[in-house]
Tab-separated table of N, CA, C and O in Angstrom:
chain	number	residue	atom	x	y	z
A	610	VAL	N	30.739	188.082	-62.932
A	610	VAL	CA	29.347	187.967	-62.019
A	610	VAL	C	28.429	187.259	-62.999
A	610	VAL	O	27.676	186.420	-62.481
A	611	ALA	N	28.259	187.652	-64.217
A	611	ALA	CA	27.249	187.142	-64.933
A	611	ALA	C	27.414	185.708	-65.069
A	611	ALA	O	26.399	184.796	-65.259
A	612	LYS	N	28.708	185.180	-65.390
A	612	LYS	CA	28.904	183.834	-65.530
A	612	LYS	C	28.620	182.965	-64.287
A	612	LYS	O	27.880	181.974	-64.360
A	613	VAL	N	28.895	183.626	-63.110
A	613	VAL	CA	28.469	182.899	-61.741
A	613	VAL	C	26.878	182.751	-61.857
A	613	VAL	O	26.359	181.740	-61.401
A	614	GLU	N	26.102	183.894	-62.062
A	614	GLU	CA	24.774	183.829	-62.099
A	614	GLU	C	24.273	182.743	-63.095
A	614	GLU	O	23.244	182.110	-62.787
A	615	VAL	N	24.702	182.706	-64.301
A	615	VAL	CA	24.421	181.572	-65.405
A	615	VAL	C	24.611	180.231	-64.625
A	615	VAL	O	23.801	179.304	-64.692
A	616	LYS	N	25.762	180.090	-64.160
A	616	LYS	CA	26.155	178.798	-63.501
A	616	LYS	C	25.113	178.382	-62.351
A	616	LYS	O	24.818	177.277	-62.203
A	617	GLU	N	24.944	179.541	-61.438
A	617	GLU	CA	23.890	179.331	-60.371
A	617	GLU	C	22.649	178.832	-60.853
A	617	GLU	O	21.907	178.051	-60.328
A	618	SER	N	22.106	179.525	-61.981
A	618	SER	CA	20.925	179.149	-62.549
A	618	SER	C	20.988	177.553	-63.191
A	618	SER	O	20.019	176.847	-62.930
A	619	GLU	N	22.039	177.367	-63.658
A	619	GLU	CA	22.212	175.984	-64.258
A	619	GLU	C	22.156	174.937	-63.058
A	619	GLU	O	21.698	174.055	-63.113
A	620	VAL	N	23.032	175.335	-61.920
A	620	VAL	CA	23.074	174.493	-60.837
A	620	VAL	C	21.612	174.335	-60.208
A	620	VAL	O	21.216	173.156	-59.788
A	621	ALA	N	21.080	175.425	-60.196
A	621	ALA	CA	19.429	175.361	-59.545
A	621	ALA	C	18.617	174.524	-60.522
A	621	ALA	O	17.695	173.518	-59.992
A	622	ALA	N	18.739	174.654	-61.881
A	622	ALA	CA	17.936	173.720	-62.852
A	622	ALA	C	18.386	172.260	-62.629
A	622	ALA	O	17.595	171.296	-62.598
A	623	LEU	N	19.588	172.076	-62.375
A	623	LEU	CA	20.130	170.658	-62.367
A	623	LEU	C	19.698	170.105	-60.839
A	623	LEU	O	19.200	168.922	-60.746
A	624	LYS	N	19.654	170.903	-59.861
A	624	LYS	CA	19.148	170.504	-58.409
A	624	LYS	C	17.573	170.163	-58.714
A	624	LYS	O	17.181	169.154	-58.148
A	625	GLN	N	16.904	171.023	-59.353
A	625	GLN	CA	15.508	170.766	-59.681
A	625	GLN	C	15.269	169.367	-60.403
A	625	GLN	O	14.597	168.533	-60.086
A	626	LYS	N	16.196	169.144	-61.454
A	626	LYS	CA	15.902	167.826	-62.290
A	626	LYS	C	16.444	166.716	-61.246
A	626	LYS	O	15.756	165.572	-61.244
A	627	VAL	N	17.438	166.820	-60.300
A	627	VAL	CA	17.787	165.705	-59.438
A	627	VAL	C	16.572	165.472	-58.455
A	627	VAL	O	16.367	164.357	-58.221
A	628	ALA	N	16.020	166.502	-58.083
A	628	ALA	CA	14.806	166.473	-57.204
A	628	ALA	C	13.779	165.656	-57.697
A	628	ALA	O	13.156	164.822	-57.146
A	629	GLU	N	13.490	165.928	-59.076
A	629	GLU	CA	12.487	165.317	-59.785
A	629	GLU	C	12.661	163.880	-59.975
A	629	GLU	O	11.984	162.934	-59.758
A	630	LYS	N	13.992	163.534	-60.154
A	630	LYS	CA	14.651	162.202	-60.403
A	630	LYS	C	14.508	161.495	-59.078
A	630	LYS	O	13.904	160.293	-59.114
A	631	ASP	N	14.776	162.073	-57.953
A	631	ASP	CA	14.614	161.450	-56.537
A	631	ASP	C	13.214	161.076	-56.381
A	631	ASP	O	12.996	160.114	-55.854
A	632	SER	N	12.422	162.163	-56.835
A	632	SER	CA	10.824	161.793	-56.574
A	632	SER	C	10.412	160.669	-57.353
A	632	SER	O	9.534	159.782	-56.886
A	633	LYS	N	10.828	160.620	-58.633
A	633	LYS	CA	10.459	159.602	-59.469
A	633	LYS	C	10.919	158.084	-58.856
A	633	LYS	O	10.425	157.150	-58.890
A	634	PHE	N	12.266	158.113	-58.376
A	634	PHE	CA	12.844	156.988	-57.947
A	634	PHE	C	12.063	156.622	-56.624
A	634	PHE	O	11.954	155.333	-56.506
A	635	SER	N	11.625	157.621	-55.816
A	635	SER	CA	10.941	157.046	-54.658
A	635	SER	C	9.585	156.497	-55.045
A	635	SER	O	9.314	155.598	-54.325
A	636	ASP	N	8.945	157.022	-56.027
A	636	ASP	CA	7.730	156.481	-56.474
A	636	ASP	C	7.920	155.106	-56.984
A	636	ASP	O	7.101	154.173	-56.747
A	637	VAL	N	9.021	154.973	-57.791
A	637	VAL	CA	9.226	153.657	-58.393
A	637	VAL	C	9.714	152.633	-57.208
A	637	VAL	O	9.228	151.436	-57.212
A	638	THR	N	10.515	153.037	-56.268
A	638	THR	CA	10.656	152.164	-55.105
A	638	THR	C	9.390	151.856	-54.165
A	638	THR	O	9.300	150.746	-53.949
A	639	GLU	N	8.484	152.787	-54.160
A	639	GLU	CA	7.386	152.321	-53.325
A	639	GLU	C	6.476	151.465	-54.232
A	639	GLU	O	5.938	150.489	-53.532
A	640	LYS	N	6.482	151.697	-55.567
A	640	LYS	CA	5.682	150.724	-56.400
A	640	LYS	C	6.407	149.330	-56.421
A	640	LYS	O	5.667	148.336	-56.208
A	641	MET	N	7.685	149.326	-56.340
A	641	MET	CA	8.239	148.033	-56.342
A	641	MET	C	8.028	147.387	-54.967
A	641	MET	O	7.777	146.006	-54.947
A	642	LYS	N	7.944	148.081	-53.903
A	642	LYS	CA	7.669	147.491	-52.461
A	642	LYS	C	6.363	146.903	-52.552
A	642	LYS	O	6.078	145.815	-52.146
A	643	ALA	N	5.412	147.584	-53.202
A	643	ALA	CA	3.821	147.170	-53.297
A	643	ALA	C	3.771	145.839	-54.201
A	643	ALA	O	3.135	145.000	-53.733
A	644	LEU	N	4.710	145.755	-55.239
A	644	LEU	CA	4.658	144.692	-56.130
A	644	LEU	C	5.243	143.616	-55.356
A	644	LEU	O	4.886	142.527	-55.425
A	645	GLN	N	6.273	143.733	-54.567
A	645	GLN	CA	6.953	142.693	-53.899
A	645	GLN	C	5.855	142.149	-52.800
A	645	GLN	O	5.738	140.972	-52.627
A	646	ALA	N	5.124	142.904	-52.168
A	646	ALA	CA	4.059	142.501	-51.131
A	646	ALA	C	2.949	141.708	-51.868
A	646	ALA	O	2.588	140.685	-51.271
A	647	ASP	N	2.676	142.263	-53.155
A	647	ASP	CA	1.658	141.504	-53.926
A	647	ASP	C	2.198	140.064	-54.377
A	647	ASP	O	1.453	139.160	-54.331
A	648	LEU	N	3.393	140.129	-54.701
A	648	LEU	CA	4.054	138.737	-55.142
A	648	LEU	C	4.086	137.841	-53.932
A	648	LEU	O	3.902	136.724	-54.060
A	649	GLN	N	4.379	138.306	-52.854
A	649	GLN	CA	4.491	137.457	-51.612
A	649	GLN	C	3.210	136.887	-51.206
A	649	GLN	O	2.946	135.681	-50.886
A	650	ILE	N	2.084	137.763	-51.392
A	650	ILE	CA	0.777	137.262	-51.181
A	650	ILE	C	0.430	136.154	-52.157
A	650	ILE	O	-0.255	135.227	-51.888
A	651	ALA	N	0.755	136.515	-53.380
A	651	ALA	CA	0.605	135.445	-54.649
A	651	ALA	C	1.259	134.176	-54.277
A	651	ALA	O	0.814	132.867	-54.491
A	652	ARG	N	2.578	134.238	-53.759
A	652	ARG	CA	3.365	133.008	-53.397
A	652	ARG	C	2.683	132.343	-52.304
A	652	ARG	O	2.539	131.096	-52.173
A	653	ASP	N	2.098	132.989	-51.188
A	653	ASP	CA	1.529	132.170	-50.126
A	653	ASP	C	0.228	131.637	-50.790
A	653	ASP	O	0.064	130.431	-50.338
A	654	CYS	N	-0.478	132.200	-51.708
A	654	CYS	CA	-1.689	131.659	-52.264
A	654	CYS	C	-1.284	130.480	-52.863
A	654	CYS	O	-2.043	129.267	-52.677
A	655	VAL	N	-0.251	130.384	-53.771
A	655	VAL	CA	0.187	129.203	-54.561
A	655	VAL	C	0.586	128.124	-53.469
A	655	VAL	O	0.364	126.914	-53.746
A	656	GLN	N	1.296	128.446	-52.564
A	656	GLN	CA	1.863	127.534	-51.408
A	656	GLN	C	0.541	126.837	-50.788
A	656	GLN	O	0.511	125.722	-50.648
A	657	THR	N	-0.352	127.490	-50.480
A	657	THR	CA	-1.527	127.063	-49.925
A	657	THR	C	-2.292	126.155	-50.877
A	657	THR	O	-2.719	125.047	-50.498
A	658	HIS	N	-2.409	126.452	-52.131
A	658	HIS	CA	-3.058	125.592	-53.213
A	658	HIS	C	-2.076	124.261	-53.352
A	658	HIS	O	-2.659	123.230	-53.580
A	659	LEU	N	-0.867	124.469	-53.168
A	659	LEU	CA	-0.065	123.259	-53.304
A	659	LEU	C	-0.201	122.265	-52.271
A	659	LEU	O	-0.242	121.115	-52.376
A	660	ASN	N	-0.166	122.908	-51.135
A	660	ASN	CA	-0.677	122.136	-49.825
A	660	ASN	C	-1.874	121.320	-49.926
A	660	ASN	O	-2.130	120.326	-49.736
A	661	THR	N	-2.957	122.147	-50.284
A	661	THR	CA	-4.207	121.571	-50.649
A	661	THR	C	-4.275	120.445	-51.750
A	661	THR	O	-4.874	119.403	-51.295
A	662	ILE	N	-3.482	120.579	-52.710
A	662	ILE	CA	-3.258	119.480	-53.806
A	662	ILE	C	-2.715	118.380	-53.163
A	662	ILE	O	-3.080	117.099	-53.320
A	663	ASP	N	-1.625	118.473	-52.465
A	663	ASP	CA	-0.938	117.448	-51.796
A	663	ASP	C	-1.923	116.676	-50.757
A	663	ASP	O	-1.868	115.450	-50.760
A	664	ASP	N	-2.686	117.381	-50.002
A	664	ASP	CA	-3.675	116.723	-49.136
A	664	ASP	C	-4.689	115.859	-49.909
A	664	ASP	O	-4.950	114.781	-49.520
A	665	LEU	N	-5.152	116.458	-50.879
A	665	LEU	CA	-6.161	115.840	-51.713
A	665	LEU	C	-5.482	114.540	-52.482
A	665	LEU	O	-6.103	113.536	-52.645
A	666	ASN	N	-4.293	114.620	-52.808
A	666	ASN	CA	-3.545	113.564	-53.453
A	666	ASN	C	-3.425	112.464	-52.514
A	666	ASN	O	-3.678	111.326	-52.892
A	667	THR	N	-3.031	112.746	-51.180
A	667	THR	CA	-2.934	111.755	-50.287
A	667	THR	C	-4.281	111.176	-49.940
A	667	THR	O	-4.237	109.979	-49.802
A	668	GLU	N	-5.255	112.069	-49.856
A	668	GLU	CA	-6.549	111.294	-49.562
A	668	GLU	C	-7.052	110.483	-50.779
A	668	GLU	O	-7.618	109.360	-50.515
A	669	LEU	N	-6.634	110.936	-51.976
A	669	LEU	CA	-7.169	110.037	-53.178
A	669	LEU	C	-6.297	108.733	-53.133
A	669	LEU	O	-6.843	107.660	-53.346
A	670	THR	N	-5.021	108.757	-52.789
A	670	THR	CA	-4.125	107.631	-52.615
A	670	THR	C	-4.760	106.733	-51.761
A	670	THR	O	-4.950	105.355	-51.951
A	671	VAL	N	-5.183	107.217	-50.542
A	671	VAL	CA	-5.792	106.226	-49.583
A	671	VAL	C	-7.070	105.629	-50.009
A	671	VAL	O	-7.326	104.511	-49.866
A	672	LYS	N	-7.923	106.523	-50.744
A	672	LYS	CA	-9.049	106.044	-51.217
A	672	LYS	C	-9.019	104.912	-52.336
A	672	LYS	O	-9.638	103.853	-52.331
A	673	VAL	N	-8.053	105.198	-53.201
A	673	VAL	CA	-7.673	104.142	-54.136
A	673	VAL	C	-7.168	102.808	-53.567
A	673	VAL	O	-7.574	101.753	-54.054
A	674	SER	N	-6.373	102.961	-52.547
A	674	SER	CA	-5.895	101.745	-51.801
A	674	SER	C	-6.975	101.065	-51.212
A	674	SER	O	-7.088	99.864	-51.263
A	675	ASP	N	-7.932	101.817	-50.545
A	675	ASP	CA	-9.195	101.257	-49.884
A	675	ASP	C	-10.001	100.430	-51.070
A	675	ASP	O	-10.566	99.344	-50.747
A	676	ARG	N	-10.066	101.134	-52.130
A	676	ARG	CA	-10.965	100.538	-53.251
A	676	ARG	C	-10.264	99.359	-53.728
A	676	ARG	O	-11.002	98.243	-53.927
A	677	ASN	N	-8.846	99.230	-53.821
A	677	ASN	CA	-8.218	97.982	-54.252
A	677	ASN	C	-8.339	97.002	-53.336
A	677	ASN	O	-8.654	95.730	-53.720
A	678	ASN	N	-8.223	97.286	-52.177
A	678	ASN	CA	-8.535	96.374	-50.963
A	678	ASN	C	-9.855	95.788	-51.105
A	678	ASN	O	-10.103	94.535	-50.874
A	679	HIS	N	-10.937	96.673	-51.221
A	679	HIS	CA	-12.172	96.202	-51.328
A	679	HIS	C	-12.517	95.186	-52.566
A	679	HIS	O	-13.100	94.355	-52.493
A	680	ASP	N	-11.812	95.700	-53.860
A	680	ASP	CA	-11.977	94.770	-54.802
A	680	ASP	C	-11.329	93.489	-54.618
A	680	ASP	O	-11.843	92.520	-54.995
A	681	ASP	N	-10.245	93.551	-53.925
A	681	ASP	CA	-9.420	92.070	-53.642
A	681	ASP	C	-10.464	91.277	-52.694
A	681	ASP	O	-10.609	89.987	-52.881
A	682	GLU	N	-11.105	92.141	-51.742
A	682	GLU	CA	-12.010	91.259	-50.824
A	682	GLU	C	-13.229	90.728	-51.563
A	682	GLU	O	-13.699	89.536	-51.312
A	683	VAL	N	-13.606	91.421	-52.482
A	683	VAL	CA	-14.864	91.047	-53.322
A	683	VAL	C	-14.487	89.879	-54.085
A	683	VAL	O	-15.227	88.954	-54.130
A	684	GLU	N	-13.250	89.858	-54.713
A	684	GLU	CA	-12.813	88.706	-55.544
A	684	GLU	C	-12.688	87.669	-54.621
A	684	GLU	O	-13.163	86.555	-55.174
A	685	GLN	N	-12.067	87.590	-53.514
A	685	GLN	CA	-12.045	86.387	-52.576
A	685	GLN	C	-13.421	86.011	-52.142
A	685	GLN	O	-13.493	84.817	-52.133
A	686	LEU	N	-14.311	86.853	-51.946
A	686	LEU	CA	-15.590	86.349	-51.658
A	686	LEU	C	-16.337	85.803	-52.800
A	686	LEU	O	-17.122	84.709	-52.637
A	687	LYS	N	-16.072	86.167	-54.054
A	687	LYS	CA	-16.598	85.408	-55.136
A	687	LYS	C	-15.956	84.138	-55.336
A	687	LYS	O	-16.726	83.096	-55.517
A	688	ILE	N	-14.817	83.913	-55.060
A	688	ILE	CA	-14.115	82.578	-55.244
A	688	ILE	C	-14.568	81.730	-54.098
A	688	ILE	O	-15.002	80.497	-54.371
A	689	THR	N	-14.733	82.326	-52.811
A	689	THR	CA	-15.356	81.498	-51.729
A	689	THR	C	-16.904	81.039	-52.106
A	689	THR	O	-17.149	79.938	-51.928
A	690	LEU	N	-17.547	81.957	-52.745
A	690	LEU	CA	-18.947	81.558	-53.047
A	690	LEU	C	-18.970	80.390	-54.016
A	690	LEU	O	-19.881	79.589	-53.858
A	691	VAL	N	-18.174	80.549	-55.038
A	691	VAL	CA	-18.022	79.454	-56.068
A	691	VAL	C	-17.751	78.155	-55.538
A	691	VAL	O	-18.220	77.176	-55.674
A	692	THR	N	-16.766	78.280	-54.570
A	692	THR	CA	-16.263	77.029	-53.921
A	692	THR	C	-17.324	76.464	-52.998
A	692	THR	O	-17.732	75.206	-53.023
A	693	LEU	N	-18.089	77.297	-52.281
A	693	LEU	CA	-19.081	76.817	-51.428
A	693	LEU	C	-20.167	76.241	-52.385
A	693	LEU	O	-20.852	75.132	-51.892
A	694	SER	N	-20.613	76.947	-53.470
A	694	SER	CA	-21.502	76.464	-54.267
A	694	SER	C	-21.138	75.098	-55.039
A	694	SER	O	-22.104	74.200	-54.987
A	695	GLU	N	-19.984	74.939	-55.225
A	695	GLU	CA	-19.623	73.532	-55.862
A	695	GLU	C	-19.607	72.464	-54.734
A	695	GLU	O	-20.084	71.411	-55.063
A	696	ALA	N	-19.247	72.879	-53.320
A	696	ALA	CA	-19.290	71.950	-52.287
A	696	ALA	C	-20.721	71.580	-52.096
A	696	ALA	O	-21.021	70.480	-51.862
A	697	SER	N	-21.684	72.653	-51.997
A	697	SER	CA	-22.966	72.360	-51.922
A	697	SER	C	-23.747	71.298	-52.902
A	697	SER	O	-24.352	70.514	-52.626
A	698	LYS	N	-23.319	71.685	-54.176
A	698	LYS	CA	-23.792	70.697	-55.248
A	698	LYS	C	-23.269	69.302	-55.083
A	698	LYS	O	-24.080	68.347	-55.310
A	699	LYS	N	-22.024	69.160	-54.715
A	699	LYS	CA	-21.440	67.977	-54.424
A	699	LYS	C	-22.265	67.136	-53.336
A	699	LYS	O	-22.527	66.169	-53.380
A	700	ALA	N	-22.409	68.079	-52.249
A	700	ALA	CA	-22.994	67.451	-50.984
A	700	ALA	C	-24.462	66.935	-51.245
A	700	ALA	O	-24.977	65.870	-50.763
A	701	GLU	N	-25.075	67.795	-52.174
A	701	GLU	CA	-26.396	67.409	-52.512
A	701	GLU	C	-26.492	66.164	-53.436
A	701	GLU	O	-27.376	65.385	-53.278
A	702	ALA	N	-25.592	66.115	-54.391
A	702	ALA	CA	-25.448	64.975	-55.288
A	702	ALA	C	-25.375	63.640	-54.387
A	702	ALA	O	-25.884	62.679	-54.403
A	703	GLU	N	-24.335	63.748	-53.245
A	703	GLU	CA	-24.172	62.719	-52.368
A	703	GLU	C	-25.386	62.364	-51.577
A	703	GLU	O	-25.559	61.127	-51.463
A	704	LEU	N	-26.097	63.291	-51.108
A	704	LEU	CA	-27.345	63.055	-50.246
A	704	LEU	C	-28.386	62.442	-51.269
A	704	LEU	O	-29.057	61.546	-50.716
A	705	VAL	N	-28.360	62.923	-52.469
A	705	VAL	CA	-29.515	62.288	-53.319
A	705	VAL	C	-29.092	60.919	-53.631
A	705	VAL	O	-30.039	59.986	-53.576
A	706	ALA	N	-27.840	60.529	-53.794
A	706	ALA	CA	-27.369	59.200	-53.930
A	706	ALA	C	-27.653	58.203	-52.784
A	706	ALA	O	-28.263	57.248	-52.821
A	707	LYS	N	-27.517	58.757	-51.573
A	707	LYS	CA	-27.737	58.041	-50.280
A	707	LYS	C	-29.152	57.900	-50.215
A	707	LYS	O	-29.574	56.802	-49.723
A	708	VAL	N	-29.886	58.876	-50.478
A	708	VAL	CA	-31.575	58.800	-50.288
A	708	VAL	C	-31.995	57.671	-51.324
A	708	VAL	O	-32.805	56.963	-50.888
A	709	GLU	N	-31.352	57.795	-52.586
A	709	GLU	CA	-31.806	56.686	-53.615
A	709	GLU	C	-31.419	55.389	-53.148
A	709	GLU	O	-32.144	54.264	-53.184
A	710	VAL	N	-30.299	55.191	-52.427
A	710	VAL	CA	-29.796	53.799	-51.849
A	710	VAL	C	-30.822	53.395	-50.685
A	710	VAL	O	-31.238	52.226	-50.758
A	711	LYS	N	-31.171	54.383	-49.941
A	711	LYS	CA	-32.006	54.078	-48.706
A	711	LYS	C	-33.412	53.628	-49.318
A	711	LYS	O	-34.030	52.859	-48.746
A	712	GLU	N	-33.920	54.480	-50.297
A	712	GLU	CA	-35.182	54.175	-50.963
A	712	GLU	C	-35.124	52.793	-51.551
A	712	GLU	O	-36.161	52.095	-51.336
A	713	SER	N	-34.013	52.398	-52.231
A	713	SER	CA	-33.780	51.086	-52.708
A	713	SER	C	-33.903	50.014	-51.705
A	713	SER	O	-34.600	48.902	-51.799
A	714	GLU	N	-33.285	50.339	-50.533
A	714	GLU	CA	-33.216	49.410	-49.418
A	714	GLU	C	-34.546	49.201	-48.664
A	714	GLU	O	-35.111	48.211	-48.456
A	715	VAL	N	-35.294	50.370	-48.674
A	715	VAL	CA	-36.606	50.326	-47.983
A	715	VAL	C	-37.506	49.601	-48.989
A	715	VAL	O	-38.364	48.649	-48.551
A	716	ALA	N	-37.390	49.735	-50.329
A	716	ALA	CA	-38.295	49.003	-51.319
A	716	ALA	C	-37.870	47.581	-51.229
A	716	ALA	O	-38.881	46.540	-51.223
A	717	ALA	N	-36.654	47.217	-51.019
A	717	ALA	CA	-36.241	45.816	-50.772
A	717	ALA	C	-36.950	45.117	-49.649
A	717	ALA	O	-37.360	44.123	-49.556
A	718	LEU	N	-36.797	45.953	-48.494
A	718	LEU	CA	-37.396	45.542	-47.215
A	718	LEU	C	-38.762	45.389	-47.253
A	718	LEU	O	-39.463	44.458	-46.869
A	719	LYS	N	-39.468	46.348	-47.982
A	719	LYS	CA	-41.041	46.212	-48.207
A	719	LYS	C	-41.084	44.942	-49.009
A	719	LYS	O	-42.206	44.265	-48.681
A	720	HIS	N	-40.567	44.715	-50.000
A	720	HIS	CA	-40.684	43.444	-50.876
A	720	HIS	C	-40.491	42.219	-50.041
A	720	HIS	O	-41.246	41.278	-50.110
A	721	GLN	N	-39.469	42.257	-49.109
A	721	GLN	CA	-39.251	41.209	-48.165
A	721	GLN	C	-40.210	40.966	-47.312
A	721	GLN	O	-40.684	39.753	-47.096
A	722	ALA	N	-40.814	42.173	-46.702
A	722	ALA	CA	-42.042	42.071	-45.791
A	722	ALA	C	-43.239	41.527	-46.439
A	722	ALA	O	-43.826	40.614	-45.819
A	723	ASN	N	-43.468	41.781	-47.691
A	723	ASN	CA	-44.513	41.237	-48.350
A	723	ASN	C	-44.340	39.773	-48.582
A	723	ASN	O	-45.411	39.032	-48.565
A	724	ASP	N	-43.172	39.387	-48.998
A	724	ASP	CA	-42.857	37.851	-49.115
A	724	ASP	C	-43.077	37.294	-47.756
A	724	ASP	O	-43.628	36.152	-47.603
A	725	TYR	N	-42.656	37.750	-46.579
A	725	TYR	CA	-42.827	37.194	-45.287
A	725	TYR	C	-44.302	37.005	-44.946
A	725	TYR	O	-44.772	35.998	-44.515
A	726	GLU	N	-45.087	38.207	-45.145
A	726	GLU	CA	-46.484	38.114	-45.031
A	726	GLU	C	-47.153	36.944	-45.768
A	726	GLU	O	-48.017	36.329	-45.398
A	727	LYS	N	-46.791	36.984	-46.867
A	727	LYS	CA	-47.213	35.851	-47.905
A	727	LYS	C	-46.969	34.395	-47.459
A	727	LYS	O	-47.806	33.677	-47.248
A	728	LYS	N	-45.710	34.229	-47.063
A	728	LYS	CA	-45.306	33.182	-46.536
A	728	LYS	C	-46.038	32.722	-45.172
A	728	LYS	O	-46.529	31.622	-44.953
A	729	LEU	N	-46.119	33.943	-44.403
A	729	LEU	CA	-46.918	33.554	-43.154
A	729	LEU	C	-48.326	33.358	-43.423
A	729	LEU	O	-48.957	32.436	-42.757
A	730	GLY	N	-49.063	33.934	-44.408
A	730	GLY	CA	-50.355	33.633	-44.693
A	730	GLY	C	-50.628	32.365	-45.296
A	730	GLY	O	-51.480	31.714	-44.947
A	731	ASP	N	-49.540	31.907	-46.104
A	731	ASP	CA	-49.508	30.544	-46.612
A	731	ASP	C	-49.428	29.439	-45.541
A	731	ASP	O	-50.041	28.488	-45.530
A	732	ALA	N	-48.554	29.889	-44.481
A	732	ALA	CA	-48.261	28.902	-43.535
A	732	ALA	C	-49.529	28.795	-42.480
A	732	ALA	O	-49.714	27.703	-41.976
A	733	THR	N	-50.273	29.750	-42.449
A	733	THR	CA	-51.451	29.727	-41.603
A	733	THR	C	-52.623	29.123	-42.142
A	733	THR	O	-53.424	28.710	-41.449
A	734	GLU	N	-52.809	28.944	-43.406
A	734	GLU	CA	-53.902	28.475	-44.064
A	734	GLU	C	-53.641	26.987	-44.074
A	734	GLU	O	-53.685	26.059	-43.835
């Protein structure tokens, strides 16, 4: 009987230890579930940030493309401006040459008119 009582007390002690271990295991399980929930929140935040980065990267790519297109347009306008400037200088030089020819012709006509007036004056005298 004494042995049974000793065994029963050992069994009771072991049951107490098992209950303590179960309690600790339950605590650990609850902590693990809480950590998993925190981890999911962190994953969601990271995914949100990654999506934001992708959106910003797309926006930046569009802006860089627009900037490159703008730079190309500016370069084309510079070339056009140089071409027009050269054409304008050429046209101005041609006009100046034509004006000089006309001025020369006018001078010759004035000289001719003076000669005719002189001859006319001589003829009337």
